Short mmCIF file of C-alpha atoms and ligand atoms in Angstrom, two decimals:
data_model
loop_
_atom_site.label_atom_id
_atom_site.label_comp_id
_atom_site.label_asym_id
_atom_site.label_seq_id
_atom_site.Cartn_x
_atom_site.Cartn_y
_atom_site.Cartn_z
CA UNK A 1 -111.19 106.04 -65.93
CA UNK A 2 -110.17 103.82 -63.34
CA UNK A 3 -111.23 104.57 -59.85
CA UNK A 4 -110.19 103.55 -56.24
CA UNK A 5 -112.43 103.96 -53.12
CA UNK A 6 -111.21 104.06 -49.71
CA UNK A 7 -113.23 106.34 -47.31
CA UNK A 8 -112.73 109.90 -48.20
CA UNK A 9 -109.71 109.07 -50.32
CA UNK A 10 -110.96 108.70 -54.43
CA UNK A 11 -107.93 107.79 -56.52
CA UNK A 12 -108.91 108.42 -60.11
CA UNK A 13 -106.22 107.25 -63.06
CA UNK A 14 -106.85 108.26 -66.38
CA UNK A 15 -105.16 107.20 -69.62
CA UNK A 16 -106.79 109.63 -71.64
CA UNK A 17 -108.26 106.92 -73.59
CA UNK A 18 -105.52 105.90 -74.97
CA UNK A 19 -104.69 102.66 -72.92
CA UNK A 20 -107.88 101.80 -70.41
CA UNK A 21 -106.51 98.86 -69.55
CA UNK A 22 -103.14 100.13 -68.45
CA UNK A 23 -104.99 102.90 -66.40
CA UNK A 24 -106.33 99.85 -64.57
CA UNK A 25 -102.87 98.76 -63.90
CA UNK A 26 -101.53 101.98 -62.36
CA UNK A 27 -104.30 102.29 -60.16
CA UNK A 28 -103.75 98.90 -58.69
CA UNK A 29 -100.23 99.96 -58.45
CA UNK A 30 -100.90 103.23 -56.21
CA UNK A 31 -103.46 101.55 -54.26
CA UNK A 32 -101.32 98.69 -53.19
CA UNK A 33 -98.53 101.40 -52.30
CA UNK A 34 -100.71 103.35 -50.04
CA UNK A 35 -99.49 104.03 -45.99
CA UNK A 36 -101.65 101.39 -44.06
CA UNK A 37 -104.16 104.04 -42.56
CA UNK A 38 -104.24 106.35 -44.79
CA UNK A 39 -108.37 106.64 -45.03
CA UNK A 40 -108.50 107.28 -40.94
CA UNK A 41 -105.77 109.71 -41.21
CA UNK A 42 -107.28 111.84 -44.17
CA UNK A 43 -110.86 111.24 -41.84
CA UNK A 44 -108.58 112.25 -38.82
CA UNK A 45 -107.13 115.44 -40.36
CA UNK A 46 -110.66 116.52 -42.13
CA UNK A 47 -111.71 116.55 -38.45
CA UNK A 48 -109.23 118.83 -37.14
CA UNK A 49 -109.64 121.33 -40.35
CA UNK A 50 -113.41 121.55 -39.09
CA UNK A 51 -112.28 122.43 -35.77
CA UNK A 52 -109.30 124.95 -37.25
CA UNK A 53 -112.20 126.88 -39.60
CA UNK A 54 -114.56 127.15 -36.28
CA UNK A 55 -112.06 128.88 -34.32
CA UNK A 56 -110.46 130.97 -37.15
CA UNK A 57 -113.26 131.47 -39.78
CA UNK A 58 -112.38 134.98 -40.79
CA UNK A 59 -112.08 134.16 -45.02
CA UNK A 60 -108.99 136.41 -44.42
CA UNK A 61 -106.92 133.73 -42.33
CA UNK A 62 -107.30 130.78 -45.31
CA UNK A 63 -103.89 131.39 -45.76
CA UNK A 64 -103.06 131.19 -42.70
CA UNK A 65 -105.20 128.05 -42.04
CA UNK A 66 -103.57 126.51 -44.96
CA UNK A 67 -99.98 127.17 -44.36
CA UNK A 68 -100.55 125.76 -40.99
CA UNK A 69 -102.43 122.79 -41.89
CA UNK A 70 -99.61 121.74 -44.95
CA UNK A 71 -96.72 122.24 -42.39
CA UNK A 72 -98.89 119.79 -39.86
CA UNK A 73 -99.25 117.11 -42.71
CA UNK A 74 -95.99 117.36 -43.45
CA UNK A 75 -94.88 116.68 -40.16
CA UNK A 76 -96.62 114.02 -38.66
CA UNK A 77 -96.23 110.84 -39.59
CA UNK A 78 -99.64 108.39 -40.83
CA UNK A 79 -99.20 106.67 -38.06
CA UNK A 80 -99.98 109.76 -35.49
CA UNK A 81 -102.22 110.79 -37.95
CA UNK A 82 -104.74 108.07 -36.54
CA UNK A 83 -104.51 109.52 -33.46
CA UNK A 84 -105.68 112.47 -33.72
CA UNK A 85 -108.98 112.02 -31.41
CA UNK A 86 -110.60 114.82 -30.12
CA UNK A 87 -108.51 114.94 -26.53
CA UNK A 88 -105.53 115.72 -28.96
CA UNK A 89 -107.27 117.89 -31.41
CA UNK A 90 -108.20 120.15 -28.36
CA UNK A 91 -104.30 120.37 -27.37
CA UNK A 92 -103.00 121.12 -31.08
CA UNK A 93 -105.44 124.10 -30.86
CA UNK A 94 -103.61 126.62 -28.96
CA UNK A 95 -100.97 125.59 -31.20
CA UNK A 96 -102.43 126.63 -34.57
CA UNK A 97 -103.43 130.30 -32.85
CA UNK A 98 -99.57 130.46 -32.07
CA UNK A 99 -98.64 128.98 -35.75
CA UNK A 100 -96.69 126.25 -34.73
CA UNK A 101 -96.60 122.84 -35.15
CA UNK A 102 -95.43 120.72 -32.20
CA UNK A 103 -94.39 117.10 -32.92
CA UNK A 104 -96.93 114.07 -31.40
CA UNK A 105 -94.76 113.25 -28.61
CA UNK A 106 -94.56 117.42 -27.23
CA UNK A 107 -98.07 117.13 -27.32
CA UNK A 108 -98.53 114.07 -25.58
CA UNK A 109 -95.73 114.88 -22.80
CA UNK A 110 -97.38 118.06 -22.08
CA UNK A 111 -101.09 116.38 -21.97
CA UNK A 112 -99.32 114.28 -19.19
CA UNK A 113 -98.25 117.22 -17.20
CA UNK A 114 -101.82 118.56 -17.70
CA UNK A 115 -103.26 116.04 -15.83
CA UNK A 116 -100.19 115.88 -13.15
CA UNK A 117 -100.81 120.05 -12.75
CA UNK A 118 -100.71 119.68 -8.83
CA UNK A 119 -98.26 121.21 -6.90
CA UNK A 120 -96.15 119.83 -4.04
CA UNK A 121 -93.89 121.57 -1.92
CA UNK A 122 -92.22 120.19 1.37
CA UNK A 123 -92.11 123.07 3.90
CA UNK A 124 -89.67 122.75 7.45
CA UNK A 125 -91.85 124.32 10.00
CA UNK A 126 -88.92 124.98 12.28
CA UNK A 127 -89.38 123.93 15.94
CA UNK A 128 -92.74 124.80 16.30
CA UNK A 129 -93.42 128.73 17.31
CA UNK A 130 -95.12 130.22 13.92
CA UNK A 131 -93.15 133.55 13.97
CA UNK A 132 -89.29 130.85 12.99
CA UNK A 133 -91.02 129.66 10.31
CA UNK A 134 -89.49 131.57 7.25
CA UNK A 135 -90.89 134.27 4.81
CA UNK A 136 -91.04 131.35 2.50
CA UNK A 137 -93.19 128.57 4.30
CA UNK A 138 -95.47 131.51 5.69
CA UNK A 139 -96.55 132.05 2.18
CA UNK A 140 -96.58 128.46 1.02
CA UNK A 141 -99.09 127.33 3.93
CA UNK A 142 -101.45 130.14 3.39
CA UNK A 143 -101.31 130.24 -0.63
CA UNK A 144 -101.83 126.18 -0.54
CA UNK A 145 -105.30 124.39 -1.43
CA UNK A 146 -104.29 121.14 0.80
CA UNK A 147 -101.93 120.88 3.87
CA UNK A 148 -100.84 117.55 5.48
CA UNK A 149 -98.70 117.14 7.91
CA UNK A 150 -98.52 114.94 11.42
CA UNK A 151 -99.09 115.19 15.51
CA UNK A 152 -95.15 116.45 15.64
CA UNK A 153 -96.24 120.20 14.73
CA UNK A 154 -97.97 122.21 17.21
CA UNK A 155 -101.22 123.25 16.28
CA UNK A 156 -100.35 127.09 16.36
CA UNK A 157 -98.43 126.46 13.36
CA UNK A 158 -102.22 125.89 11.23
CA UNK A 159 -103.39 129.30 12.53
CA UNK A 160 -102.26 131.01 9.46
CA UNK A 161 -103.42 128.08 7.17
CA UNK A 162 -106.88 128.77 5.34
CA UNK A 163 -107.17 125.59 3.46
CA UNK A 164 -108.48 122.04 4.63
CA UNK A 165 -105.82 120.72 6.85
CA UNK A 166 -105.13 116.78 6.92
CA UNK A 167 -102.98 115.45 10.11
CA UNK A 168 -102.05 111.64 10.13
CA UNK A 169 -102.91 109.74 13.72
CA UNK A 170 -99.81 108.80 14.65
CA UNK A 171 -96.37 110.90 14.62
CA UNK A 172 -94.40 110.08 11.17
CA UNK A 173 -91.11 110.98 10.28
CA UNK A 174 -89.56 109.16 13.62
CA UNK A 175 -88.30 105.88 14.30
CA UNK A 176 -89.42 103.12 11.70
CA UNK A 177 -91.97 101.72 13.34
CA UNK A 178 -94.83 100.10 12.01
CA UNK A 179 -96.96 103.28 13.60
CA UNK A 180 -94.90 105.36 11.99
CA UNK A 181 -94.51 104.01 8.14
CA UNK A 182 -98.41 103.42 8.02
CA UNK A 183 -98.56 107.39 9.33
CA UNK A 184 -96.41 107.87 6.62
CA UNK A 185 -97.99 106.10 3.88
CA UNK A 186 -101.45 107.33 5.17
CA UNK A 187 -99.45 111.14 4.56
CA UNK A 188 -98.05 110.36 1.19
CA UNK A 189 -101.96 109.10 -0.33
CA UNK A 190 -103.78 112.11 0.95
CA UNK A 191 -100.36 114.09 -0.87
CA UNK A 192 -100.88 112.06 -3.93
CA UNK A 193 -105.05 112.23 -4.15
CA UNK A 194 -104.37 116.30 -3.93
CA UNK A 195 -102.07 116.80 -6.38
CA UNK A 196 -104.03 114.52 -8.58
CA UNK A 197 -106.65 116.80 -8.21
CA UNK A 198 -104.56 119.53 -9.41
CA UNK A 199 -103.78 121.07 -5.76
CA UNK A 200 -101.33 122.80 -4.78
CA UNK A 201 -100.33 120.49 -1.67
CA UNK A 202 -97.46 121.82 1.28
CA UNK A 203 -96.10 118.89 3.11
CA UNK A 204 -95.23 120.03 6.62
CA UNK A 205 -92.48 118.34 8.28
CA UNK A 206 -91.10 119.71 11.82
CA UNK A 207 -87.69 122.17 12.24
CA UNK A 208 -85.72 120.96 8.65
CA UNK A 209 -87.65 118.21 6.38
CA UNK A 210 -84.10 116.59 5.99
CA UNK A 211 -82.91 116.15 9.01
CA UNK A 212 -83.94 113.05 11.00
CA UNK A 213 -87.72 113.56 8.61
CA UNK A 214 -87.50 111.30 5.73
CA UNK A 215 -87.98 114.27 3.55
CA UNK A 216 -85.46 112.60 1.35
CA UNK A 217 -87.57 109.75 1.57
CA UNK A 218 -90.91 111.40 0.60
CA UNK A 219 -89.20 113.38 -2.43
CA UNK A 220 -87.99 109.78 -4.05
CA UNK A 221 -91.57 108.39 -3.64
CA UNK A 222 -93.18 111.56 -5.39
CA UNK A 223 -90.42 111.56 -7.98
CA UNK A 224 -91.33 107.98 -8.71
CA UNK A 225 -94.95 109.04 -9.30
CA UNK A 226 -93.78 111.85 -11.78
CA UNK A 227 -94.18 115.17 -9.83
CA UNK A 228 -91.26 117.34 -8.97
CA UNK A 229 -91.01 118.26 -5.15
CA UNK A 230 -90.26 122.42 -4.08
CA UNK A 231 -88.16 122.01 -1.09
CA UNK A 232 -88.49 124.90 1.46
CA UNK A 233 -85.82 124.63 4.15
CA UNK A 234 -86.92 125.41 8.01
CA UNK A 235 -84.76 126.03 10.62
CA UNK A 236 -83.86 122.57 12.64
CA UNK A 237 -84.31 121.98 16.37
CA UNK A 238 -80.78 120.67 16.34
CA UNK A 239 -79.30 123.85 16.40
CA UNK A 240 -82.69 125.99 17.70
CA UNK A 241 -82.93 123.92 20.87
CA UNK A 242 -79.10 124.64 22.12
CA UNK A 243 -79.84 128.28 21.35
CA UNK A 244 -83.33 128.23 23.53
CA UNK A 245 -80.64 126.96 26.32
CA UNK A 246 -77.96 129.44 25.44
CA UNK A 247 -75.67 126.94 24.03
CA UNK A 248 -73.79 127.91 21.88
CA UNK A 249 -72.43 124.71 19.80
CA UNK A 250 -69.29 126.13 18.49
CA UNK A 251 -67.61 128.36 20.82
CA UNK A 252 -63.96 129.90 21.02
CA UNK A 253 -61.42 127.12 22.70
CA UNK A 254 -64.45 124.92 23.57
CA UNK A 255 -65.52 123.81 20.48
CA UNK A 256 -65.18 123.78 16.94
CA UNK A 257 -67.41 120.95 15.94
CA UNK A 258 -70.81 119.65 15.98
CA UNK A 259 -72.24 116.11 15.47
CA UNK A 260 -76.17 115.56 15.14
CA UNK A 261 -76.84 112.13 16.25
CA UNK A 262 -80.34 110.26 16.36
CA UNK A 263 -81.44 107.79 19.68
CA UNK A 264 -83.56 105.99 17.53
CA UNK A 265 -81.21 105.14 14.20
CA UNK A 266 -82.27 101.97 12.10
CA UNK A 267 -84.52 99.85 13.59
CA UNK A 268 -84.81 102.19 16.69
CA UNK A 269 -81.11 101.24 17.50
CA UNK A 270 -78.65 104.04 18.99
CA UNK A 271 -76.06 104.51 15.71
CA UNK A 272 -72.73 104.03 16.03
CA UNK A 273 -71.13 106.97 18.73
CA UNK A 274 -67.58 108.16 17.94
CA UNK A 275 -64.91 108.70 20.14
CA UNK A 276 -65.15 111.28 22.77
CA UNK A 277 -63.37 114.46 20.96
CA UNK A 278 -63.22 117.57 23.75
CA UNK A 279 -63.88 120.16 21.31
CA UNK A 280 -67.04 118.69 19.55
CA UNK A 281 -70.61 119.28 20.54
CA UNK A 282 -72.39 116.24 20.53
CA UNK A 283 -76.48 117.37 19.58
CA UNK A 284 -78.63 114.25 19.72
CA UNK A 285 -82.45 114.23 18.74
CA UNK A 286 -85.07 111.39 19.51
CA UNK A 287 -83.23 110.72 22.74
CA UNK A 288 -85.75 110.74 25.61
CA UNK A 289 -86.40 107.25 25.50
CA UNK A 290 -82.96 106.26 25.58
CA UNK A 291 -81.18 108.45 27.90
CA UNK A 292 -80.12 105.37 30.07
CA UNK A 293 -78.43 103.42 26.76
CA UNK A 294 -77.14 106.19 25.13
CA UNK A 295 -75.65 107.31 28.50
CA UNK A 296 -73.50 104.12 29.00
CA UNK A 297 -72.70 104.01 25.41
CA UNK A 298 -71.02 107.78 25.13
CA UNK A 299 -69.21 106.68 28.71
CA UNK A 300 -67.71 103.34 26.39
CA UNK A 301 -66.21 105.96 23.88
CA UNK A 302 -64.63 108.39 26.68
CA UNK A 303 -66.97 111.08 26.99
CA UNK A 304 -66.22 111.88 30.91
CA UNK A 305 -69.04 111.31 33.66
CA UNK A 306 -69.51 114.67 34.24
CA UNK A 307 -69.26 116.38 30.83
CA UNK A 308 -72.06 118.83 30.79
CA UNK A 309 -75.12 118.08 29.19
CA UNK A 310 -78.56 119.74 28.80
CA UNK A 311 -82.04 118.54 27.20
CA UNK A 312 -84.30 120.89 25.75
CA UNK A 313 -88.03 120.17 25.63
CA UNK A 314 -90.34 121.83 24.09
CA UNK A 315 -87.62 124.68 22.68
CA UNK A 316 -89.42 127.94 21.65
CA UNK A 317 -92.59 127.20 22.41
CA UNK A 318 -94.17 128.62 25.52
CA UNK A 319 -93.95 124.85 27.50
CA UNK A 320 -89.89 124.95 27.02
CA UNK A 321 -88.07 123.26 30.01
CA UNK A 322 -84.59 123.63 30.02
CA UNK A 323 -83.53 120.52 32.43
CA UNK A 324 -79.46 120.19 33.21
CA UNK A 325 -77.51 116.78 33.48
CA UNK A 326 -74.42 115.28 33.36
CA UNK A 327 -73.37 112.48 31.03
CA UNK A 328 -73.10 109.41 33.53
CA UNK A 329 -76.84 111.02 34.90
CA UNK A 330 -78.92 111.27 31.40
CA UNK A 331 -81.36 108.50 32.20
CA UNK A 332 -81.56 109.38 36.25
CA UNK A 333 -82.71 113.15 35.05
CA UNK A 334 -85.44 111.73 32.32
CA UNK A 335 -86.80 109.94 34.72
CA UNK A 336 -86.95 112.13 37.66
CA UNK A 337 -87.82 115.78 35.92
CA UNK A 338 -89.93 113.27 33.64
CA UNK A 339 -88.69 114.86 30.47
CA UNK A 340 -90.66 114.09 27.66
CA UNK A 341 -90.63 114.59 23.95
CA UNK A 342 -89.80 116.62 22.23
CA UNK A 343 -86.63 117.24 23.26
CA UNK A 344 -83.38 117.82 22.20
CA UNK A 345 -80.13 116.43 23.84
CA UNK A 346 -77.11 118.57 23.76
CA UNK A 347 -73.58 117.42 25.51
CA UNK A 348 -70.22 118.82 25.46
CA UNK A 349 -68.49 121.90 27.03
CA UNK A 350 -70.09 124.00 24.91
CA UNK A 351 -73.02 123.87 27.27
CA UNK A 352 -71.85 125.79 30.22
CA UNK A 353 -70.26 127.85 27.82
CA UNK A 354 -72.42 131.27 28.85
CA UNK A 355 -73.51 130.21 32.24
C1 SAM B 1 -88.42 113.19 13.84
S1 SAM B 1 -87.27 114.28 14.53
C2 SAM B 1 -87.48 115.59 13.42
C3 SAM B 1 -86.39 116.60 13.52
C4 SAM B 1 -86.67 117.78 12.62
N1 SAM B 1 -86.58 117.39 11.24
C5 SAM B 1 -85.75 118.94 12.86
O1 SAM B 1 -84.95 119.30 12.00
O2 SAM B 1 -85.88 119.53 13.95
C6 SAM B 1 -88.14 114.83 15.95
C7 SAM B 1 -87.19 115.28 17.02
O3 SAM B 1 -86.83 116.64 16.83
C8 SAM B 1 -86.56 117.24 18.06
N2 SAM B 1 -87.47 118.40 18.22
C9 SAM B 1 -88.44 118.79 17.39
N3 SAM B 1 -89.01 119.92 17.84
C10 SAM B 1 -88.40 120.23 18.98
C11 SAM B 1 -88.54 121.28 19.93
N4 SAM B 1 -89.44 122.24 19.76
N5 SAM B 1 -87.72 121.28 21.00
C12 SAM B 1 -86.79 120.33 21.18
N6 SAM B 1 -86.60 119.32 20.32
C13 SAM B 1 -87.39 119.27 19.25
C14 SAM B 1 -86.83 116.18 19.12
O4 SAM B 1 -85.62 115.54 19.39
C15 SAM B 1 -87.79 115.28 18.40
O5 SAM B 1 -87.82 114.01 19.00
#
């Protein structure tokens, strides 16, 4: 008999007496044909029958344990074999109670979204009064284990949140100032330590995250870091704010269009303003501190002197002010009704539509 020793594997070739010599041959033959690894695996795979028999020891289920255990051998390769520590033993489990066999990479794909099991979902809070926020983002906040958000929302918006509540310093999701992107990256960590804790994290933006909030922004970076980002639409100061003022921003033979323009576009700079159009409603957000500029710039492109305009602060919350102006006076009236932010901008006939 000629014999070969690796581990648990025992190769023995026997000629029957009839050629000991040539028995020595063919062993030397297998052994040198053997899968690299093939002692660890065997070691690997005793392991895992151990494990199998303790949770399934009924003598009834051999067949069972052995039909599953063949089809397993069969499928994975040597190689993965070796793998098979005890982290991966514990996820093949579930499998074997199920009778199936899933292939190395399943199993290691879903270990990964194991340990990414938080949650995140980017709630619009609407313009700040916690009876417009929607069915949705009601349930979100008070269902979530971890709620950031920033100095924009009013705080009557957390009464109805039970969980630990994390607000950045400064105000993010305005201009891109340095204030603001460290706000923002401050916002994004606390998102990211949550959800690697397994949370289930809101991320509360004011009115719409997508407009003028770098919610777009936010959902790239968590898609970068592997976790898929719930969106839950809220309803967007542009077109709350008119309505607080009784605007209404389309209107019969007035208008019959609506632009949404930022005062503080890249780099804080006023974007590009079209051409005055009389039946378009011009609805401009971040605009307080740039009344005076955006004033002279919407007089270059036409818009008349004393085209009606109205800034909203504060809309639908108890502090609204509703304070009237004219296009050539925008910066005169921030300055003398000292109109502060938040407040929304809207210009164009539309506003004296219903007075
Ligand atoms: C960073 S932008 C965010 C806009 C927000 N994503 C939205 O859809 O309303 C902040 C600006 O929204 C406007 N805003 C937010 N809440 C407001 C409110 N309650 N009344 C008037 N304007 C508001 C102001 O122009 C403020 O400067």
């Amino acid at each position: 008999m000629s014999e070969y020793r690796d581990g648990p594997l025992q190769i023995a070739v026997s000629t029957n007496g009839q050629g000991p010599k040539l028995a020595n041959i063919v062993r030397k033959h297998i052994s040198e044909n053997l899968p690299n690894g093939i002692s660890e695996a065997i070691s690997k795979v005793g392991n895992l029958r151990q494990k199998i028999r303790k949770i399934d020891s009924d003598y009834k289920s051999s067949s069972k344990r052995m039909k599953w255990m063949t089809k397993f051998c069969e499928d994975w390769s040597i190689e993965n074999l070796q793998k098979l520590d005890d982290n991966v033993i514990e996820a093949l489990l579930p499998y074997y109670e199920k009778q199936i066999v899933p292939s190395f990479e399943t199993l290691s794909l879903n270990k990964e979204c194991q340990t990414k099991k938080g949650q995140l979902i980017l709630v619009g809070a609407g313009p700040g009064d916690p009876s417009l926020l929607t069915h949705k983002a009601t349930k979100a906040l008070s269902n979530a284990d971890l709620v950031v958000s920033d100095r924009l929302i009013p705080l009557e918006i957390f009464s109805i949140v039970k969980c630990e509540i994390r607000l950045a310093s400064a105000k993010s999701g305005t201009q891109k100032s340095t204030k603001s992107d460290e706000s923002q990256e401050e916002i994004q960590n606390w998102c990211l330590e949550g959800l690697e804790k397994g949370k289930s994290v809101v991320r509360l933006k004011i009115g719409d995250p997508f407009l003028f909030g770098r919610g777009g922004e936010e959902i790239s970076f968590f898609k970068k870091k592997g976790y898929n980002v719930q969106v839950i639409p809220g309803i967007s100061s542009a077109l709350s704010a008119p309505m607080a003022a009784n605007v209404p921003v389309t209107h019969r033979g007035l208008s019959d269009q609506v632009l949404i323009i930022t005062g503080q576009g890249t780099q804080g700079r006023l974007p590009q303003v079209p051409q005055y159009h009389e039946m378009r409603t011009t609805v401009v957000l971040m605009a307080v501190g740039k009344a005076n500029e955006l004033s002279k710039e919407l007089l270059k492109n036409n818009y008349p002197n004393d085209l009606p305009a109205v800034f909203v602060e504060n809309g639908n919350r108890p502090n609204e002010r509703i304070i009237r102006s004219t296009v050539a006076t925008l910066g005169e009236v921030v300055e003398k009704q000292h109109v502060i932010a938040p407040s929304t901008l809207i210009i164009g006939r539309a506003v004296n539509a219903l007075l």
